[in-house]
């Protein structure tokens, strides 16, 4: 657990070992950390210096940061000298064919193709030591509290998160909840988190809490069965013990009958759960009615159904009156209400806004900010980050009055402050509204966030480790001009272009595999650079043992092996459902690279995905992403300035991305 806390928080839990002289180990640790781009804080060094048996403690810290940036793997490219001596593509293929008596037409059948022909040690000998640069990354590790305190702190941070968590964080919260049953969060705003905590209580036969809809119970049952708490994927419910069945049915029995209409949204799941809970064996009439609705023996019209009927009858004013009973749903329906000609929408929003979560208000505000004219293309991403595209046929709307109402409500909610300080590097970071709009990793930002990098060379890398089936991932780059017209590409079918070089195609990851692409800023003839990772064959991103993408920057005179941890700027997991990953895009501006995080996945084909087949979709997605207006820290600062400072209030510093959402929580 100590490793997990270091990777998640960059805080090192204090050692509870005996006191003694660990000064030598502390100095060795600091030197080892610097080699991978980290630095121990003064407090951490002093703490380790006072630990008698500090060696194992220090080794665990180094392992954690190496895992964080991907430095524990042996990143061995196909071309031993990469980025030097990358051959012409056709010449390379012919050299592979020359060693076989008969060529089947399939490159994978060639003994030299797709498999590294040298050892990792031989590759290291082909490269000189890294020449350090002032531009190399240096990340500080801080001393935390005791391991027990840090576990509790992380548990509360996850449980009390005002935005839905990503998959890995939900799994971690479930593990921590079983260890912290006696710790009660102040509030659990998201229903998925409530279900995760209640699943731990259910197994431990503790009282359930914060259940007020039938869907809360369904989420709980799914989580307790090892299924999908988001209910996007079908769950095979386990057999529940009698006390568990009674607790679930009792919770259902407490739900107001007016909410039974929500059963219709997950009717099949309810029928499967009913087979496990045996509702007629228990004296809970309300719970029995829930399953009767699922079997269509009783009718319960959902709230959403009433709204749809009003719209179907071409009565948007009636729809607005119905929605007034559900403030959150009303805000989410604002665009439709305006387009349908409903009266007094701004007034209804003003009445509802105080009862709506800050996350929903920000989401609606961002949406309305992009409705004054049609989008280049409508890009949709579900909670699995899978993307699909449609033309924008919606008529533009004037939502000025509604925007003013929402902004006024957000200003009212912001905390009082006497002084506001902002880290300039986060001004273009998107205020997170969901953990599913990003990926786990190091240096990773929410979708739409922008960052800038210095460096003559931008190097992308993908690393994957297959589980049980031979798996071929392909790192590629699409090159676009200033009008988003196709300029070229670099991939296994085009090993180099002007200023761009591929490290060679690897087609098996039994022991892990890594591919790189280098782009020289002053030589690449492209305005926009869009890396992508294609699943050519084998296991998907969410099936392999490990799947990560990242990038680093270097100066032209920097030597070193292809993967140098201190030059890594970001490393992102890839766990989406699609077959083509689009983690980020970059724009060249003078001496800088400007990146925009995408975190998107295209469906792709079952087999044989190549950059040549999806480049037109990539052009649409990148153009839409660049033109979209996001709710960033810069906008948040504007709202703070509208609120104005208050004498005697606290100083607010806007810095860590993980804390941004809390500024708008209720």
XYZ file of C-alpha atoms in Angstrom:
666
model
C 0.000 0.000 0.000
C 2.935 2.346 0.581
C 3.839 2.087 -3.127
C 0.278 2.930 -4.147
C 0.209 6.016 -1.918
C 3.523 7.289 -3.293
C 2.309 6.863 -6.890
C -1.075 8.477 -6.223
C -0.008 11.387 -4.026
C 3.800 11.877 -4.330
C 3.798 11.642 -0.535
C 5.985 9.061 1.183
C 4.406 7.552 4.320
C 6.717 7.922 7.283
C 8.621 4.840 8.398
C 7.663 3.308 11.731
C 11.007 1.538 12.059
C 13.529 1.950 14.833
C 15.459 5.212 15.015
C 19.099 5.166 13.993
C 21.674 6.420 11.489
C 20.328 6.215 7.945
C 22.281 9.168 6.599
C 24.226 7.170 4.012
C 21.059 5.527 2.694
C 19.324 8.912 2.509
C 22.099 10.324 0.316
C 22.073 7.219 -1.902
C 18.298 7.467 -2.226
C 18.448 11.093 -3.329
C 21.041 10.238 -5.980
C 18.947 7.320 -7.244
C 15.831 9.506 -7.402
C 17.606 12.215 -9.407
C 18.476 9.651 -12.089
C 14.761 9.048 -12.698
C 13.749 12.705 -12.478
C 12.708 12.950 -8.814
C 14.064 14.715 -5.746
C 13.437 14.022 -2.076
C 12.279 17.003 -0.039
C 14.408 18.189 2.863
C 11.909 16.758 5.365
C 11.992 13.360 3.641
C 15.803 13.255 3.621
C 15.908 14.175 7.318
C 13.344 11.477 8.122
C 15.241 8.718 6.288
C 18.496 9.855 7.895
C 16.934 9.036 11.258
C 15.808 5.492 10.343
C 18.052 2.620 11.488
C 17.192 0.084 8.746
C 16.441 2.520 5.919
C 17.643 0.443 2.961
C 14.432 -1.526 2.308
C 12.372 1.632 2.902
C 14.444 3.542 0.335
C 14.250 0.715 -2.202
C 10.462 0.756 -1.991
C 10.426 4.507 -2.712
C 12.622 4.067 -5.791
C 10.479 1.174 -7.056
C 7.354 3.296 -6.718
C 8.652 6.261 -8.736
C 10.139 3.978 -11.389
C 6.749 2.338 -11.825
C 5.147 5.779 -11.994
C 7.171 6.881 -15.035
C 7.517 3.394 -16.552
C 11.210 2.979 -15.798
C 11.018 -0.554 -14.405
C 10.543 -2.110 -17.845
C 13.405 -2.778 -20.270
C 12.536 -0.486 -23.179
C 14.407 -2.159 -26.032
C 13.579 -0.776 -29.512
C 13.809 -2.894 -32.656
C 16.457 -0.635 -34.175
C 19.348 -0.791 -31.733
C 20.734 2.646 -32.684
C 17.382 4.497 -32.617
C 16.951 7.404 -33.210
C 19.972 7.047 -35.490
C 20.285 4.847 -38.576
C 16.552 4.248 -39.079
C 16.410 2.538 -42.506
C 14.173 3.187 -45.465
C 10.969 1.165 -45.026
C 11.107 -0.838 -48.263
C 14.827 -1.454 -47.954
C 14.276 -2.765 -44.427
C 11.499 -5.115 -45.562
C 13.661 -6.435 -48.412
C 16.492 -7.142 -45.977
C 14.101 -9.232 -43.872
C 12.852 -11.120 -46.932
C 16.389 -11.844 -48.207
C 16.978 -14.338 -45.397
C 14.089 -16.665 -46.313
C 13.827 -19.089 -49.218
C 10.160 -18.343 -49.900
C 8.090 -15.315 -48.756
C 4.421 -15.950 -47.914
C 3.505 -12.270 -48.225
C 3.028 -11.906 -44.454
C 5.705 -9.898 -42.682
C 4.887 -11.690 -39.411
C 6.177 -14.938 -40.935
C 9.660 -13.470 -41.380
C 12.051 -14.608 -38.611
C 13.699 -11.160 -38.357
C 10.554 -9.026 -38.501
C 8.839 -7.792 -35.341
C 11.268 -9.448 -32.940
C 14.235 -7.626 -31.409
C 17.461 -9.058 -32.809
C 19.699 -7.817 -29.984
C 19.729 -7.988 -26.202
C 18.864 -5.079 -23.944
C 22.481 -4.953 -22.803
C 23.703 -4.763 -26.420
C 21.323 -1.858 -27.019
C 22.657 -0.035 -23.940
C 26.224 -0.364 -25.232
C 25.183 1.381 -28.451
C 24.224 4.526 -26.509
C 26.294 6.952 -24.458
C 25.231 8.200 -21.050
C 22.499 10.841 -20.882
C 23.779 14.403 -20.947
C 21.721 16.220 -18.301
C 19.812 19.338 -19.283
C 18.251 22.100 -17.228
C 15.038 21.266 -19.090
C 14.941 17.728 -17.693
C 12.045 17.097 -15.334
C 12.526 17.167 -11.576
C 9.573 16.146 -9.388
C 9.701 16.543 -5.604
C 8.641 13.752 -3.246
C 7.300 14.937 0.107
C 7.168 13.265 3.495
C 3.676 12.218 4.527
C 2.149 11.003 7.753
C 2.263 7.455 9.058
C 1.207 4.687 6.697
C -2.057 4.298 8.606
C -2.748 8.040 8.406
C -1.958 8.151 4.691
C -4.262 5.205 3.972
C -7.084 6.995 5.801
C -6.309 10.272 4.034
C -6.362 8.650 0.586
C -9.559 6.763 1.443
C -11.328 9.987 2.404
C -10.005 11.840 -0.668
C -11.472 9.163 -2.929
C -14.724 8.654 -1.018
C -15.456 12.375 -0.770
C -14.537 13.147 -4.374
C -17.153 15.495 -5.898
C -16.639 13.929 -9.336
C -17.066 10.299 -10.457
C -13.850 8.308 -10.167
C -12.054 6.453 -12.938
C -12.013 2.657 -12.977
C -8.664 2.227 -11.197
C -9.617 4.685 -8.469
C -12.959 2.922 -7.941
C -11.104 -0.358 -7.500
C -8.718 1.266 -5.031
C -11.611 2.827 -3.092
C -13.197 -0.610 -2.785
C -9.993 -2.038 -1.328
C -9.590 0.836 1.120
C -13.257 0.738 2.172
C -12.820 -2.776 3.563
C -9.919 -1.494 5.703
C -11.658 1.684 6.883
C -15.187 0.577 7.773
C -15.011 2.555 11.006
C -14.019 5.795 9.245
C -17.042 7.843 8.184
C -16.563 10.389 5.370
C -18.185 13.781 5.917
C -20.116 13.377 2.658
C -20.102 11.019 -0.325
C -21.428 13.119 -3.236
C -21.290 10.542 -6.041
C -23.648 7.582 -6.068
C -21.041 5.183 -7.425
C -18.830 5.868 -4.417
C -21.801 5.347 -2.081
C -22.396 1.934 -3.667
C -18.737 0.975 -3.240
C -18.778 1.898 0.443
C -22.111 0.149 0.980
C -20.782 -3.019 -0.668
C -18.048 -3.161 1.975
C -20.675 -2.594 4.697
C -22.927 -5.289 3.215
C -20.200 -7.942 3.303
C -19.280 -6.937 6.863
C -22.975 -6.928 7.867
C -22.864 -3.241 8.768
C -25.866 -0.896 8.300
C -26.205 0.533 4.792
C -26.282 4.307 4.299
C -27.309 7.024 1.816
C -29.710 4.912 -0.267
C -32.698 6.769 -1.673
C -33.264 5.320 -5.173
C -33.743 1.834 -6.550
C -30.661 2.309 -8.739
C -28.548 2.826 -5.599
C -29.445 -0.737 -4.594
C -28.715 -2.112 -8.067
C -25.291 -0.434 -8.081
C -24.599 -1.862 -4.624
C -25.543 -5.379 -5.705
C -23.362 -5.077 -8.817
C -20.351 -3.878 -6.827
C -20.814 -6.574 -4.177
C -20.864 -9.162 -6.993
C -17.583 -7.970 -8.462
C -19.417 -6.339 -11.371
C -19.683 -2.869 -12.860
C -20.889 -0.271 -10.364
C -21.532 2.176 -13.222
C -24.055 -0.332 -14.689
C -22.634 0.148 -18.186
C -21.601 -3.512 -18.372
C -23.813 -6.473 -17.537
C -23.136 -8.037 -14.120
C -23.455 -11.685 -13.178
C -24.882 -11.391 -9.681
C -23.503 -13.762 -7.084
C -25.473 -15.751 -4.561
C -26.057 -13.530 -1.548
C -26.147 -14.800 2.016
C -29.506 -14.550 3.754
C -28.476 -11.514 5.901
C -27.259 -9.801 2.727
C -30.499 -10.524 0.878
C -32.481 -9.143 3.778
C -30.350 -5.978 3.918
C -30.740 -5.324 0.171
C -34.482 -5.909 0.216
C -34.912 -3.749 3.311
C -33.061 -0.926 1.554
C -35.356 -1.294 -1.479
C -38.384 -1.247 0.779
C -37.407 2.217 2.046
C -37.351 3.793 -1.433
C -40.313 5.985 -2.318
C -42.690 4.285 -4.817
C -42.551 7.427 -6.980
C -38.996 6.412 -7.900
C -39.869 2.884 -9.032
C -40.018 4.096 -12.629
C -36.214 4.037 -12.679
C -36.420 0.236 -12.751
C -37.335 0.390 -16.445
C -33.878 1.643 -17.370
C -32.252 -1.590 -16.154
C -35.158 -4.013 -16.372
C -33.125 -7.112 -17.318
C -30.588 -6.537 -14.556
C -33.432 -6.262 -12.016
C -34.911 -9.560 -13.178
C -31.543 -11.296 -12.782
C -31.079 -9.756 -9.337
C -34.558 -10.900 -8.307
C -33.531 -14.489 -9.007
C -30.756 -14.068 -6.418
C -32.671 -12.144 -3.734
C -35.917 -14.179 -3.584
C -38.047 -11.139 -2.601
C -41.178 -13.182 -1.796
C -39.348 -14.959 1.021
C -39.174 -11.682 2.959
C -41.926 -9.394 4.296
C -40.989 -6.319 2.215
C -43.972 -5.350 0.067
C -42.221 -2.327 -1.432
C -39.263 -4.399 -2.550
C -41.617 -6.967 -4.067
C -43.248 -4.178 -6.080
C -39.870 -3.190 -7.518
C -39.424 -6.624 -9.035
C -43.063 -6.672 -10.166
C -42.294 -3.526 -12.174
C -39.248 -5.257 -13.678
C -41.442 -8.190 -14.748
C -44.059 -5.744 -16.150
C -46.649 -7.035 -13.696
C -46.990 -3.467 -12.421
C -46.569 -0.172 -14.256
C -44.434 2.677 -12.969
C -43.826 5.565 -15.293
C -40.417 7.109 -14.841
C -39.896 10.807 -14.343
C -37.966 10.931 -17.614
C -40.901 9.228 -19.326
C -43.242 11.995 -18.221
C -40.862 14.578 -19.672
C -40.603 12.706 -22.968
C -44.371 12.554 -23.266
C -44.595 16.330 -22.834
C -42.028 16.876 -25.583
C -43.803 14.323 -27.782
C -47.034 16.318 -27.346
C -45.118 19.440 -28.463
C -45.644 21.062 -25.065
C -42.198 22.272 -23.916
C -43.744 24.480 -21.214
C -45.285 21.371 -19.621
C -41.915 19.636 -19.886
C -40.346 22.600 -18.093
C -42.919 22.458 -15.292
C -42.267 18.740 -14.817
C -38.496 19.240 -14.881
C -38.794 21.937 -12.232
C -39.267 19.073 -9.746
C -35.839 17.682 -10.656
C -33.300 20.547 -10.738
C -30.394 18.493 -12.029
C -32.399 17.067 -14.911
C -33.747 20.518 -15.712
C -30.218 21.919 -16.101
C -29.195 18.999 -18.293
C -32.246 19.659 -20.515
C -31.636 23.383 -20.992
C -30.483 23.108 -24.613
C -33.521 21.062 -25.594
C -35.907 23.374 -23.765
C -34.504 26.446 -25.540
C -34.572 24.754 -28.940
C -38.159 23.635 -28.330
C -39.287 27.185 -27.528
C -40.079 26.795 -23.815
C -40.913 30.036 -22.023
C -38.967 31.554 -19.122
C -36.155 28.997 -19.160
C -33.655 31.404 -17.560
C -36.054 32.060 -14.663
C -36.518 28.310 -14.118
C -32.755 27.807 -14.155
C -32.324 30.581 -11.569
C -34.780 28.793 -9.269
C -33.206 25.362 -9.770
C -29.493 26.256 -9.789
C -28.980 26.462 -5.980
C -30.037 22.790 -5.707
C -27.767 21.524 -8.510
C -24.242 20.178 -8.004
C -21.338 22.360 -9.031
C -20.188 19.648 -11.435
C -23.471 19.791 -13.361
C -23.473 23.601 -13.404
C -19.959 23.683 -14.858
C -20.831 21.008 -17.407
C -23.882 22.950 -18.608
C -21.919 26.206 -18.685
C -19.238 24.597 -20.850
C -21.879 23.127 -23.158
C -23.659 26.451 -23.654
C -20.343 28.149 -24.348
C -20.065 26.029 -27.493
C -23.586 26.576 -28.836
C -23.340 30.017 -30.430
C -22.371 28.421 -33.737
C -22.245 24.873 -35.168
C -19.266 22.704 -34.227
C -16.776 21.491 -36.817
C -18.105 18.062 -35.877
C -19.958 16.686 -32.871
C -17.546 14.426 -31.030
C -19.168 12.217 -28.394
C -17.232 10.224 -25.800
C -18.914 7.789 -23.434
C -17.683 6.927 -19.966
C -15.355 4.325 -21.478
C -13.844 7.167 -23.549
C -14.977 5.517 -26.789
C -15.704 8.195 -29.377
C -18.165 8.575 -32.222
C -18.716 11.498 -34.544
C -21.776 13.158 -36.086
C -22.477 16.275 -38.108
C -23.705 19.243 -36.084
C -27.174 19.901 -37.498
C -28.433 21.763 -34.419
C -29.420 25.387 -34.877
C -27.292 27.766 -32.777
C -28.950 29.105 -29.626
C -28.616 32.329 -27.668
C -28.156 31.290 -24.048
C -26.670 34.538 -22.734
C -29.261 34.968 -19.980
C -28.899 31.362 -18.810
C -25.101 31.611 -18.802
C -25.312 34.719 -16.617
C -27.565 32.900 -14.139
C -25.230 29.882 -13.877
C -22.111 32.005 -13.545
C -23.754 34.053 -10.792
C -24.559 30.861 -8.891
C -20.990 29.590 -9.245
C -19.623 32.930 -8.032
C -21.918 32.721 -4.996
C -20.562 29.272 -4.122
C -16.880 30.100 -4.386
C -15.150 30.322 -0.995
C -14.320 33.698 0.527
C -10.701 34.719 0.029
C -8.422 37.599 0.884
C -5.745 36.728 -1.667
C -5.744 34.457 -4.713
C -2.529 32.910 -6.043
C -2.466 30.768 -9.182
C 0.216 28.531 -10.636
C 0.513 29.833 -14.250
C 1.068 26.304 -15.546
C -2.476 25.255 -14.613
C -4.353 28.171 -16.221
C -5.209 26.083 -19.291
C -6.033 22.932 -17.332
C -9.682 21.880 -17.587
C -11.497 21.788 -14.259
C -12.252 18.053 -13.934
C -15.903 17.018 -13.942
C -15.360 13.275 -14.136
C -12.526 10.868 -13.496
C -13.519 9.069 -16.699
C -12.318 12.034 -18.825
C -8.707 11.167 -18.065
C -6.416 8.189 -17.453
C -4.248 7.113 -14.572
C -0.568 7.870 -14.843
C 2.051 10.534 -14.279
C 1.696 14.136 -15.473
C -1.688 13.321 -17.018
C -4.332 16.073 -17.314
C -8.109 15.972 -17.989
C -9.433 15.945 -21.549
C -9.125 19.341 -23.243
C -6.335 20.543 -20.950
C -3.375 22.219 -22.596
C 0.289 22.109 -21.696
C 3.471 23.412 -23.264
C 6.875 21.798 -23.590
C 10.350 22.965 -24.519
C 12.761 20.762 -26.396
C 14.204 20.243 -29.860
C 12.900 16.675 -29.975
C 9.504 15.335 -28.950
C 9.597 11.577 -28.390
C 6.478 9.428 -28.054
C 6.545 5.914 -26.630
C 4.092 3.070 -26.145
C 4.769 0.097 -23.889
C 2.578 -2.990 -23.612
C 2.812 -6.406 -22.009
C 0.483 -9.087 -23.302
C -1.458 -11.352 -20.982
C -1.856 -14.687 -22.811
C -2.149 -14.001 -26.546
C 0.435 -12.663 -28.980
C -0.366 -8.949 -29.189
C 0.809 -6.308 -31.628
C 0.310 -2.618 -30.795
C 1.459 -0.049 -33.348
C 2.579 3.469 -32.434
C 1.901 5.927 -35.263
C 1.786 9.681 -35.851
C -0.483 11.653 -38.187
C 0.984 14.911 -39.509
C -1.428 17.739 -40.412
C -0.924 21.216 -41.827
C -2.405 24.464 -40.464
C -5.742 23.700 -42.186
C -5.837 20.143 -40.746
C -5.095 18.717 -44.185
C -3.149 15.440 -44.215
C 0.579 16.077 -44.521
C 1.981 12.612 -43.873
C 2.381 9.870 -41.296
C 5.024 7.833 -39.511
C 4.298 4.227 -38.598
C 5.482 0.690 -39.230
C 4.534 1.217 -42.903
C 6.483 4.527 -43.113
C 9.487 4.344 -40.816
C 10.617 7.889 -41.405
C 9.508 11.180 -42.867
C 11.329 14.499 -42.871
C 12.266 15.097 -39.239
C 10.347 12.058 -37.935
C 11.697 8.585 -37.129
C 10.154 5.283 -35.980
C 12.069 2.858 -33.743
C 10.798 -0.253 -35.555
C 7.738 -2.499 -35.423
C 7.441 -5.023 -32.585
C 4.763 -7.688 -32.951
C 5.065 -9.730 -29.763
C 5.035 -8.569 -26.132
C 5.547 -11.777 -24.183
C 8.132 -9.984 -22.051
C 6.866 -6.496 -22.807
C 7.520 -4.361 -25.892
C 8.181 -0.668 -26.531
C 7.975 1.442 -29.697
C 9.182 5.042 -30.052
C 8.702 7.893 -32.520
C 10.961 10.961 -32.618
C 9.923 14.321 -34.074
C 12.487 17.057 -34.614
C 10.752 20.380 -34.057
C 12.603 22.394 -36.702
C 12.535 19.686 -39.377
C 8.996 18.267 -39.242
C 6.834 19.917 -41.901
C 3.554 19.842 -40.006
C 1.580 22.192 -37.784
C -0.311 19.527 -35.851
C 1.060 16.180 -34.680
C -1.380 13.507 -33.545
C 0.068 10.300 -32.078
C -2.136 7.237 -32.010
C -1.815 3.625 -30.903
C -3.476 0.929 -32.996
C -4.282 -2.587 -31.827
C -3.188 -4.528 -34.889
C -3.797 -7.986 -33.435
C -4.260 -9.842 -30.180
C -5.495 -8.424 -26.871
C -7.131 -5.015 -26.485
C -6.005 -2.088 -24.341
C -8.240 -3.267 -21.476
C -7.091 -6.895 -21.746
C -3.286 -6.754 -21.737
C -1.330 -6.886 -18.488
C 0.077 -3.398 -19.108
C -0.672 -0.695 -21.660
C 0.841 2.788 -21.435
C 1.582 5.775 -23.658
C 3.882 8.652 -22.873
C 6.149 11.331 -24.205
C 9.457 12.966 -23.379
C 11.441 15.928 -24.676
C 15.144 16.307 -25.412
C 17.594 18.771 -26.847
C 19.413 17.752 -30.014
C 22.751 17.498 -28.233
C 21.435 15.193 -25.492
C 22.696 11.639 -25.776
C 21.341 8.707 -23.794
C 19.326 5.572 -24.346
C 15.875 5.762 -25.983
C 14.070 5.710 -22.612
C 15.510 8.070 -20.020
C 13.164 8.461 -17.000
C 14.220 12.045 -16.200
C 13.095 13.205 -19.655
C 9.597 11.703 -19.329
C 7.017 14.477 -19.181
C 3.908 12.297 -18.931
C 2.959 8.641 -18.906
C -0.677 7.654 -19.317
C -2.426 4.321 -18.985
C -4.456 3.118 -21.963
C -7.417 1.026 -20.768
C -10.220 2.074 -23.126
C -12.583 -0.250 -24.980
C -11.749 0.840 -28.543
C -9.001 -0.485 -30.820
C -7.421 2.893 -31.646
C -6.163 5.184 -28.869
C -5.783 8.958 -29.268
C -4.136 10.088 -26.021
C -3.026 13.624 -26.949
C -2.230 15.953 -29.859
C 0.480 18.585 -30.261
C 0.786 21.887 -32.093
C 4.090 23.489 -33.038
C 4.332 27.172 -32.096
C 7.768 28.708 -32.501
C 10.174 26.996 -30.124
C 7.405 25.301 -28.127
C 5.184 22.246 -28.382
C 1.604 22.836 -27.213
C -0.251 19.683 -26.232
C -4.011 19.134 -25.869
C -5.081 16.005 -24.003
C -7.728 13.909 -25.806
C -8.117 10.579 -23.928
C -10.264 9.163 -26.742
C -10.657 5.749 -28.366
C -11.998 4.865 -31.803
C -13.886 1.609 -32.202
C -11.569 0.364 -34.960
C -11.578 -3.110 -36.472
C -11.256 -6.451 -34.749
C -7.934 -6.970 -36.542
C -5.513 -5.040 -38.713
C -5.985 -1.427 -37.566
C -3.619 0.954 -39.372
C -3.093 4.694 -39.347
C -3.964 4.911 -43.056
C -7.539 3.763 -42.358
C -8.504 6.278 -39.646
C -6.628 9.437 -40.544
C -9.767 11.232 -41.813
C -11.526 10.630 -38.491
C -8.437 11.831 -36.672
C -8.524 15.112 -38.614
C -12.138 15.752 -37.568
C -11.508 14.887 -33.922
C -8.418 17.065 -33.579
C -10.047 20.049 -35.295
C -13.090 19.747 -33.025
C -10.920 19.371 -29.907
C -8.903 22.499 -30.680
C -11.958 24.620 -31.430
C -13.932 23.553 -28.389
C -14.154 25.924 -25.416
C -13.553 24.151 -22.098
C -14.118 25.311 -18.531
C -10.522 25.869 -17.496
C -8.728 27.267 -14.459
C -8.476 30.538 -16.377
C -12.297 30.763 -16.377
C -12.393 29.801 -12.708
C -9.998 32.634 -11.891
C -12.320 35.060 -13.734
C -15.186 33.939 -11.492
C -13.037 34.439 -8.393
C -12.203 37.958 -9.570
C -15.913 38.676 -10.015
C -16.519 37.576 -6.447
C -13.833 39.905 -5.134
C -11.580 39.515 -2.120
C -12.733 39.788 1.482
C -10.563 41.154 4.284
C -9.719 38.565 6.890
C -10.610 35.560 4.720
C -8.133 32.818 3.869
C -5.582 32.866 1.064
C -6.471 30.464 -1.745
C -3.799 28.884 -3.927
C -4.889 27.198 -7.156
C -2.271 24.638 -8.027
C -2.700 20.851 -7.759
C -5.058 19.556 -10.450
C -6.530 16.956 -8.096
C -7.926 19.717 -5.855
C -9.628 21.818 -8.549
C -12.990 20.071 -8.423
C -13.250 20.694 -4.679
C -13.423 24.461 -5.261
C -16.857 24.002 -6.865
C -18.196 21.241 -4.641
C -21.295 21.888 -2.558
